[in-house]
Short mmCIF file of N, CA, C and O in Angstrom, two decimals:
data_model
loop_
_atom_site.label_atom_id
_atom_site.label_comp_id
_atom_site.label_asym_id
_atom_site.label_seq_id
_atom_site.Cartn_x
_atom_site.Cartn_y
_atom_site.Cartn_z
N MET A 7 -205.77 -21.56 106.88
CA MET A 7 -204.38 -21.57 107.21
C MET A 7 -203.52 -20.99 106.06
O MET A 7 -202.62 -20.22 106.27
N LEU A 8 -203.83 -21.41 104.88
CA LEU A 8 -203.09 -20.92 103.68
C LEU A 8 -203.35 -19.44 103.53
O LEU A 8 -202.42 -18.67 103.20
N TYR A 9 -204.59 -18.99 103.82
CA TYR A 9 -204.93 -17.56 103.68
C TYR A 9 -204.09 -16.71 104.67
O TYR A 9 -203.57 -15.65 104.29
N SER A 10 -203.96 -17.21 105.85
CA SER A 10 -203.15 -16.43 106.87
C SER A 10 -201.66 -16.43 106.44
O SER A 10 -200.96 -15.42 106.70
N ALA A 11 -201.20 -17.52 105.90
CA ALA A 11 -199.77 -17.50 105.40
C ALA A 11 -199.60 -16.53 104.28
O ALA A 11 -198.57 -15.82 104.22
N GLN A 12 -200.55 -16.47 103.41
CA GLN A 12 -200.49 -15.47 102.31
C GLN A 12 -200.53 -14.06 102.77
O GLN A 12 -199.82 -13.17 102.31
N LEU A 13 -201.40 -13.78 103.78
CA LEU A 13 -201.45 -12.46 104.38
C LEU A 13 -200.11 -12.10 105.03
O LEU A 13 -199.65 -10.96 104.93
N LEU A 14 -199.48 -13.03 105.71
CA LEU A 14 -198.23 -12.80 106.38
C LEU A 14 -197.15 -12.45 105.30
O LEU A 14 -196.38 -11.52 105.51
N VAL A 15 -197.09 -13.18 104.22
CA VAL A 15 -196.16 -12.90 103.20
C VAL A 15 -196.39 -11.52 102.56
O VAL A 15 -195.45 -10.73 102.35
N MET A 16 -197.66 -11.20 102.33
CA MET A 16 -197.98 -9.86 101.76
C MET A 16 -197.63 -8.75 102.74
O MET A 16 -197.15 -7.71 102.34
N ASP A 17 -197.85 -8.99 104.09
CA ASP A 17 -197.49 -8.00 105.04
C ASP A 17 -195.97 -7.81 105.09
O ASP A 17 -195.50 -6.69 105.21
N LEU A 18 -195.24 -8.88 104.99
CA LEU A 18 -193.79 -8.75 105.00
C LEU A 18 -193.25 -8.03 103.77
O LEU A 18 -192.31 -7.19 103.85
N LEU A 19 -193.85 -8.33 102.60
CA LEU A 19 -193.49 -7.59 101.43
C LEU A 19 -193.80 -6.13 101.51
O LEU A 19 -193.02 -5.29 101.04
N SER A 20 -194.98 -5.83 102.09
CA SER A 20 -195.30 -4.42 102.27
C SER A 20 -194.33 -3.73 103.14
O SER A 20 -193.96 -2.55 102.88
N VAL A 21 -193.91 -4.32 104.24
CA VAL A 21 -192.92 -3.69 105.12
C VAL A 21 -191.58 -3.54 104.43
O VAL A 21 -190.92 -2.52 104.55
N ALA A 22 -191.20 -4.51 103.62
CA ALA A 22 -189.96 -4.45 102.90
C ALA A 22 -189.98 -3.31 101.87
O ALA A 22 -189.04 -2.54 101.71
N ILE A 23 -191.13 -3.15 101.18
CA ILE A 23 -191.23 -2.05 100.24
C ILE A 23 -191.23 -0.73 100.89
O ILE A 23 -190.60 0.20 100.43
N LEU A 24 -191.87 -0.63 102.09
CA LEU A 24 -191.79 0.63 102.84
C LEU A 24 -190.34 0.93 103.23
O LEU A 24 -189.92 2.09 103.09
N ALA A 25 -189.62 -0.05 103.70
CA ALA A 25 -188.22 0.17 104.08
C ALA A 25 -187.39 0.64 102.91
O ALA A 25 -186.54 1.58 103.03
N ILE A 26 -187.58 0.00 101.75
CA ILE A 26 -186.84 0.42 100.57
C ILE A 26 -187.17 1.79 100.13
O ILE A 26 -186.29 2.60 99.82
N ALA A 27 -188.42 2.15 100.22
CA ALA A 27 -188.90 3.49 99.78
C ALA A 27 -188.33 4.61 100.71
O ALA A 27 -187.90 5.63 100.26
N VAL A 28 -188.35 4.28 102.01
CA VAL A 28 -187.84 5.28 102.96
C VAL A 28 -186.31 5.43 102.79
O VAL A 28 -185.79 6.54 102.86
N PHE A 29 -185.64 4.33 102.64
CA PHE A 29 -184.18 4.38 102.38
C PHE A 29 -183.89 5.21 101.14
O PHE A 29 -182.98 6.04 101.14
N ALA A 30 -184.58 4.97 100.07
CA ALA A 30 -184.41 5.76 98.84
C ALA A 30 -184.64 7.26 99.05
O ALA A 30 -183.91 8.08 98.54
N LEU A 31 -185.73 7.56 99.75
CA LEU A 31 -186.06 8.94 100.03
C LEU A 31 -184.97 9.64 100.82
O LEU A 31 -184.51 10.73 100.50
N VAL A 32 -184.50 8.96 101.92
CA VAL A 32 -183.47 9.53 102.74
C VAL A 32 -182.17 9.75 101.94
O VAL A 32 -181.52 10.75 102.05
N ASP A 33 -181.85 8.75 101.11
CA ASP A 33 -180.64 8.84 100.29
C ASP A 33 -180.74 10.00 99.32
O ASP A 33 -179.77 10.75 99.15
N CYS A 34 -181.89 10.17 98.71
CA CYS A 34 -182.13 11.26 97.77
C CYS A 34 -181.95 12.60 98.49
O CYS A 34 -181.35 13.55 97.93
N LEU A 35 -182.50 12.73 99.68
CA LEU A 35 -182.40 14.02 100.40
C LEU A 35 -180.95 14.32 100.81
O LEU A 35 -180.61 15.50 100.98
N ARG A 36 -180.11 13.34 100.94
CA ARG A 36 -178.75 13.56 101.34
C ARG A 36 -177.80 13.94 100.19
O ARG A 36 -176.68 14.34 100.41
N ARG A 37 -178.26 13.76 99.00
CA ARG A 37 -177.43 14.07 97.80
C ARG A 37 -177.54 15.52 97.41
O ARG A 37 -178.63 16.12 97.51
N PRO A 38 -176.43 16.06 96.92
CA PRO A 38 -176.50 17.52 96.48
C PRO A 38 -177.32 17.63 95.22
O PRO A 38 -177.28 16.70 94.33
N ALA A 39 -178.01 18.74 95.04
CA ALA A 39 -178.87 18.95 93.93
C ALA A 39 -178.10 19.02 92.59
O ALA A 39 -178.57 18.58 91.55
N GLU A 40 -176.87 19.52 92.71
CA GLU A 40 -176.06 19.65 91.46
C GLU A 40 -175.74 18.27 90.83
O GLU A 40 -175.52 18.19 89.62
N ALA A 41 -175.67 17.28 91.69
CA ALA A 41 -175.28 15.92 91.20
C ALA A 41 -176.35 15.41 90.26
O ALA A 41 -175.99 14.77 89.25
N PHE A 42 -177.62 15.68 90.51
CA PHE A 42 -178.65 15.18 89.63
C PHE A 42 -178.54 15.76 88.23
O PHE A 42 -178.69 15.06 87.25
N THR A 43 -178.35 17.09 88.18
CA THR A 43 -178.25 17.72 86.87
C THR A 43 -176.91 17.39 86.17
O THR A 43 -176.91 17.25 84.96
N SER A 44 -175.89 17.18 86.95
CA SER A 44 -174.61 16.86 86.36
C SER A 44 -174.65 15.50 85.63
O SER A 44 -174.00 15.24 84.63
N GLU A 45 -175.42 14.62 86.26
CA GLU A 45 -175.50 13.24 85.72
C GLU A 45 -176.73 13.07 84.74
O GLU A 45 -177.02 11.97 84.34
N ARG A 46 -177.36 14.22 84.38
CA ARG A 46 -178.46 14.22 83.46
C ARG A 46 -179.61 13.30 83.90
O ARG A 46 -180.22 12.59 83.06
N LYS A 47 -179.92 13.39 85.18
CA LYS A 47 -181.09 12.68 85.73
C LYS A 47 -182.16 13.72 86.02
O LYS A 47 -181.94 14.89 85.89
N LEU A 48 -183.35 13.25 86.39
CA LEU A 48 -184.36 14.18 86.86
C LEU A 48 -183.81 14.98 88.01
O LEU A 48 -182.94 14.55 88.71
N THR A 49 -184.36 16.15 88.20
CA THR A 49 -183.84 17.03 89.26
C THR A 49 -184.12 16.48 90.68
O THR A 49 -184.97 15.62 90.82
N LYS A 50 -183.42 17.03 91.63
CA LYS A 50 -183.59 16.56 92.98
C LYS A 50 -185.02 16.75 93.48
O LYS A 50 -185.57 15.87 94.10
N PRO A 51 -185.65 17.92 93.24
CA PRO A 51 -187.01 18.11 93.74
C PRO A 51 -188.00 17.11 93.11
O PRO A 51 -188.93 16.64 93.76
N ILE A 52 -187.79 16.75 91.82
CA ILE A 52 -188.68 15.77 91.21
C ILE A 52 -188.49 14.39 91.84
O ILE A 52 -189.47 13.74 92.14
N TRP A 53 -187.24 13.95 92.01
CA TRP A 53 -187.01 12.64 92.63
C TRP A 53 -187.50 12.64 94.06
O TRP A 53 -188.06 11.65 94.50
N THR A 54 -187.30 13.76 94.77
CA THR A 54 -187.76 13.82 96.12
C THR A 54 -189.30 13.71 96.19
O THR A 54 -189.85 12.97 97.01
N GLY A 55 -190.00 14.37 95.31
CA GLY A 55 -191.44 14.23 95.23
C GLY A 55 -191.91 12.86 94.89
O GLY A 55 -192.83 12.34 95.50
N ILE A 56 -191.27 12.24 93.93
CA ILE A 56 -191.63 10.88 93.51
C ILE A 56 -191.47 9.96 94.68
O ILE A 56 -192.33 9.16 95.00
N LEU A 57 -190.30 10.00 95.33
CA LEU A 57 -190.02 9.09 96.44
C LEU A 57 -190.85 9.43 97.64
O LEU A 57 -191.21 8.44 98.41
N ALA A 58 -191.28 10.62 97.87
CA ALA A 58 -192.15 10.97 99.01
C ALA A 58 -193.53 10.36 98.76
O ALA A 58 -194.15 9.74 99.67
N VAL A 59 -194.04 10.43 97.55
CA VAL A 59 -195.34 9.86 97.21
C VAL A 59 -195.27 8.35 97.34
O VAL A 59 -196.12 7.65 97.80
N VAL A 60 -194.13 7.78 96.84
CA VAL A 60 -193.92 6.32 96.89
C VAL A 60 -193.89 5.88 98.38
O VAL A 60 -194.48 4.83 98.69
N ALA A 61 -193.21 6.60 99.25
CA ALA A 61 -193.16 6.22 100.59
C ALA A 61 -194.52 6.33 101.28
O ALA A 61 -194.93 5.49 102.12
N ALA A 62 -195.32 7.35 100.92
CA ALA A 62 -196.67 7.44 101.47
C ALA A 62 -197.54 6.27 101.01
O ALA A 62 -198.28 5.72 101.79
N LEU A 63 -197.45 5.92 99.74
CA LEU A 63 -198.20 4.78 99.25
C LEU A 63 -197.82 3.51 99.94
O LEU A 63 -198.70 2.70 100.28
N ALA A 64 -196.50 3.29 100.12
CA ALA A 64 -196.04 2.12 100.78
C ALA A 64 -196.50 2.09 102.27
O ALA A 64 -196.79 1.04 102.80
N PHE A 65 -196.51 3.28 102.90
CA PHE A 65 -196.96 3.38 104.26
C PHE A 65 -198.47 2.94 104.43
O PHE A 65 -198.83 2.26 105.34
N ILE A 66 -199.27 3.38 103.46
CA ILE A 66 -200.67 3.08 103.50
C ILE A 66 -200.95 1.57 103.32
O ILE A 66 -201.86 1.03 103.84
N ALA A 67 -200.02 0.89 102.63
CA ALA A 67 -200.26 -0.52 102.34
C ALA A 67 -199.79 -1.41 103.46
O ALA A 67 -199.99 -2.62 103.46
N VAL A 68 -199.13 -0.83 104.46
CA VAL A 68 -198.62 -1.62 105.59
C VAL A 68 -199.71 -1.84 106.64
O VAL A 68 -200.50 -0.93 106.86
N PRO A 69 -199.80 -3.01 107.25
CA PRO A 69 -200.74 -3.17 108.30
C PRO A 69 -200.52 -2.20 109.47
O PRO A 69 -199.42 -1.81 109.69
N PRO A 70 -201.50 -1.77 110.22
CA PRO A 70 -202.86 -2.28 110.23
C PRO A 70 -203.80 -1.68 109.21
O PRO A 70 -204.92 -2.07 109.02
N LEU A 71 -203.31 -0.62 108.48
CA LEU A 71 -204.17 -0.02 107.44
C LEU A 71 -204.50 -1.02 106.32
O LEU A 71 -205.63 -1.20 105.97
N ARG A 72 -203.49 -1.62 105.89
CA ARG A 72 -203.55 -2.67 104.83
C ARG A 72 -204.57 -2.41 103.81
O ARG A 72 -205.44 -3.25 103.50
N MET A 73 -204.59 -1.22 103.28
CA MET A 73 -205.52 -0.91 102.22
C MET A 73 -205.19 -1.80 100.99
O MET A 73 -204.07 -2.16 100.77
N ASN A 74 -206.19 -2.09 100.17
CA ASN A 74 -205.96 -2.96 99.04
C ASN A 74 -205.32 -2.17 97.92
O ASN A 74 -205.97 -1.75 96.98
N LEU A 75 -204.02 -1.90 98.06
CA LEU A 75 -203.31 -1.15 97.10
C LEU A 75 -202.21 -1.94 96.42
O LEU A 75 -201.08 -1.46 96.26
N GLY A 76 -202.48 -3.18 96.14
CA GLY A 76 -201.45 -4.06 95.61
C GLY A 76 -200.78 -3.51 94.36
O GLY A 76 -199.55 -3.53 94.23
N PHE A 77 -201.52 -2.96 93.43
CA PHE A 77 -200.97 -2.43 92.21
C PHE A 77 -200.15 -1.15 92.52
O PHE A 77 -199.03 -0.99 91.99
N LEU A 78 -200.65 -0.29 93.37
CA LEU A 78 -199.91 0.90 93.73
C LEU A 78 -198.64 0.58 94.55
O LEU A 78 -197.64 1.24 94.42
N ASN A 79 -198.74 -0.45 95.35
CA ASN A 79 -197.55 -0.92 96.09
C ASN A 79 -196.50 -1.38 95.13
O ASN A 79 -195.29 -1.21 95.33
N LEU A 80 -196.92 -2.05 94.09
CA LEU A 80 -195.99 -2.54 93.07
C LEU A 80 -195.32 -1.34 92.36
O LEU A 80 -194.09 -1.33 92.14
N ILE A 81 -196.11 -0.32 92.02
CA ILE A 81 -195.56 0.89 91.39
C ILE A 81 -194.56 1.57 92.38
O ILE A 81 -193.52 2.03 91.96
N ALA A 82 -194.88 1.59 93.66
CA ALA A 82 -193.98 2.19 94.68
C ALA A 82 -192.68 1.44 94.68
O ALA A 82 -191.61 2.02 94.72
N ALA A 83 -192.79 0.09 94.64
CA ALA A 83 -191.55 -0.69 94.66
C ALA A 83 -190.68 -0.40 93.46
O ALA A 83 -189.44 -0.25 93.55
N VAL A 84 -191.32 -0.34 92.29
CA VAL A 84 -190.59 -0.16 91.05
C VAL A 84 -189.91 1.24 91.05
O VAL A 84 -188.69 1.39 90.71
N ALA A 85 -190.59 2.31 91.47
CA ALA A 85 -190.01 3.61 91.48
C ALA A 85 -188.80 3.67 92.47
O ALA A 85 -187.78 4.30 92.10
N ALA A 86 -188.96 3.12 93.63
CA ALA A 86 -187.87 3.13 94.61
C ALA A 86 -186.63 2.35 94.07
O ALA A 86 -185.50 2.78 94.19
N ILE A 87 -186.93 1.23 93.51
CA ILE A 87 -185.84 0.36 92.96
C ILE A 87 -185.15 1.04 91.75
O ILE A 87 -183.93 0.94 91.60
N VAL A 88 -185.91 1.76 90.91
CA VAL A 88 -185.30 2.47 89.79
C VAL A 88 -184.35 3.52 90.36
O VAL A 88 -183.21 3.67 89.85
N TYR A 89 -184.76 4.23 91.39
CA TYR A 89 -183.86 5.23 91.97
C TYR A 89 -182.56 4.55 92.56
O TYR A 89 -181.43 5.02 92.30
N LEU A 90 -182.77 3.47 93.24
CA LEU A 90 -181.60 2.75 93.88
C LEU A 90 -180.68 2.13 92.88
O LEU A 90 -179.49 2.09 93.14
N VAL A 91 -181.22 1.65 91.79
CA VAL A 91 -180.40 0.91 90.84
C VAL A 91 -179.82 1.81 89.75
O VAL A 91 -178.69 1.60 89.26
N ASP A 92 -180.57 2.81 89.35
CA ASP A 92 -180.15 3.68 88.23
C ASP A 92 -179.57 4.99 88.68
O ASP A 92 -178.41 5.36 88.22
N VAL A 93 -180.22 5.70 89.55
CA VAL A 93 -179.80 7.04 89.92
C VAL A 93 -178.70 7.03 90.99
O VAL A 93 -177.70 7.70 90.88
N ARG A 94 -178.92 6.30 92.05
CA ARG A 94 -178.01 6.27 93.18
C ARG A 94 -176.54 5.89 92.78
O ARG A 94 -175.64 6.63 93.21
N PRO A 95 -176.32 4.94 92.01
CA PRO A 95 -174.89 4.64 91.64
C PRO A 95 -174.26 5.81 90.81
O PRO A 95 -173.06 6.05 91.00
N ARG A 96 -175.04 6.51 90.04
CA ARG A 96 -174.52 7.66 89.25
C ARG A 96 -174.15 8.82 90.19
O ARG A 96 -173.32 9.60 89.88
N LEU A 97 -174.88 8.92 91.28
CA LEU A 97 -174.68 10.00 92.25
C LEU A 97 -173.65 9.70 93.28
O LEU A 97 -173.31 10.57 94.11
N ALA A 98 -173.13 8.47 93.31
CA ALA A 98 -172.24 8.03 94.36
C ALA A 98 -170.97 8.92 94.49
O ALA A 98 -170.53 9.19 95.62
N PRO A 99 -170.36 9.36 93.39
CA PRO A 99 -169.16 10.18 93.55
C PRO A 99 -169.39 11.56 94.19
O PRO A 99 -168.49 12.17 94.70
N TYR A 100 -170.66 11.99 94.15
CA TYR A 100 -170.98 13.33 94.69
C TYR A 100 -171.37 13.20 96.16
O TYR A 100 -172.27 12.41 96.49
N ARG A 101 -170.73 13.93 96.96
CA ARG A 101 -171.09 13.95 98.38
C ARG A 101 -171.28 15.34 98.83
O ARG A 101 -170.64 16.27 98.31
N ARG A 102 -172.13 15.52 99.84
CA ARG A 102 -172.27 16.86 100.37
C ARG A 102 -171.05 17.31 101.06
O ARG A 102 -170.34 16.57 101.76
N ARG A 103 -170.71 18.56 100.80
CA ARG A 103 -169.49 19.12 101.46
C ARG A 103 -169.85 19.50 102.89
O ARG A 103 -170.82 20.17 103.10
N GLY A 104 -169.08 19.07 103.76
CA GLY A 104 -169.26 19.40 105.17
C GLY A 104 -167.91 19.37 105.88
O GLY A 104 -166.89 19.21 105.25
N PRO A 105 -167.94 19.60 107.14
CA PRO A 105 -166.67 19.63 107.84
C PRO A 105 -166.00 18.26 107.79
O PRO A 105 -166.66 17.24 107.96
N ARG A 106 -164.75 18.29 107.50
CA ARG A 106 -164.03 17.01 107.39
C ARG A 106 -163.38 16.70 108.76
O ARG A 106 -162.77 17.61 109.37
N LYS A 107 -163.46 15.54 109.15
CA LYS A 107 -162.83 15.16 110.43
C LYS A 107 -161.37 14.82 110.17
O LYS A 107 -161.01 14.24 109.15
N GLY A 108 -160.55 15.19 111.06
CA GLY A 108 -159.12 14.90 110.96
C GLY A 108 -158.33 15.86 110.13
O GLY A 108 -157.14 15.71 110.00
N SER A 109 -158.97 16.89 109.57
CA SER A 109 -158.20 17.81 108.74
C SER A 109 -157.80 19.05 109.53
O SER A 109 -157.31 20.02 109.05
N GLY A 110 -158.04 19.01 110.83
CA GLY A 110 -157.89 20.01 111.85
C GLY A 110 -157.07 21.25 111.58
O GLY A 110 -157.55 22.35 111.63
N GLY A 111 -155.85 21.19 111.26
CA GLY A 111 -155.04 22.34 111.13
C GLY A 111 -154.64 23.01 112.47
O GLY A 111 -154.25 24.16 112.53
N TRP A 112 -154.81 22.26 113.51
CA TRP A 112 -154.48 22.77 114.85
C TRP A 112 -153.04 22.74 115.13
O TRP A 112 -152.28 21.95 115.06
#
């Protein structure tokens, strides 16, 4: 019984890490490349590569595959959290330029 509860907790943590990694990857893809260099962070392609690998590792660790990648899953969590806590707030003022709603000029 305790073993199944531990597996459930590990599965929930794996799913949470996957969600965080995918969120970080999507957020990275939505940011302009100039923002990364302006804030003296690693470039957008490097962060995109890191987060893509992290998301793949987190995906492999989720059931039903549930490969024994506890250490790699921890690395995946740390990399995604570093992006979300350190890089993302610095990039917040930069937004992709696109059509603005309500500026019509009609």
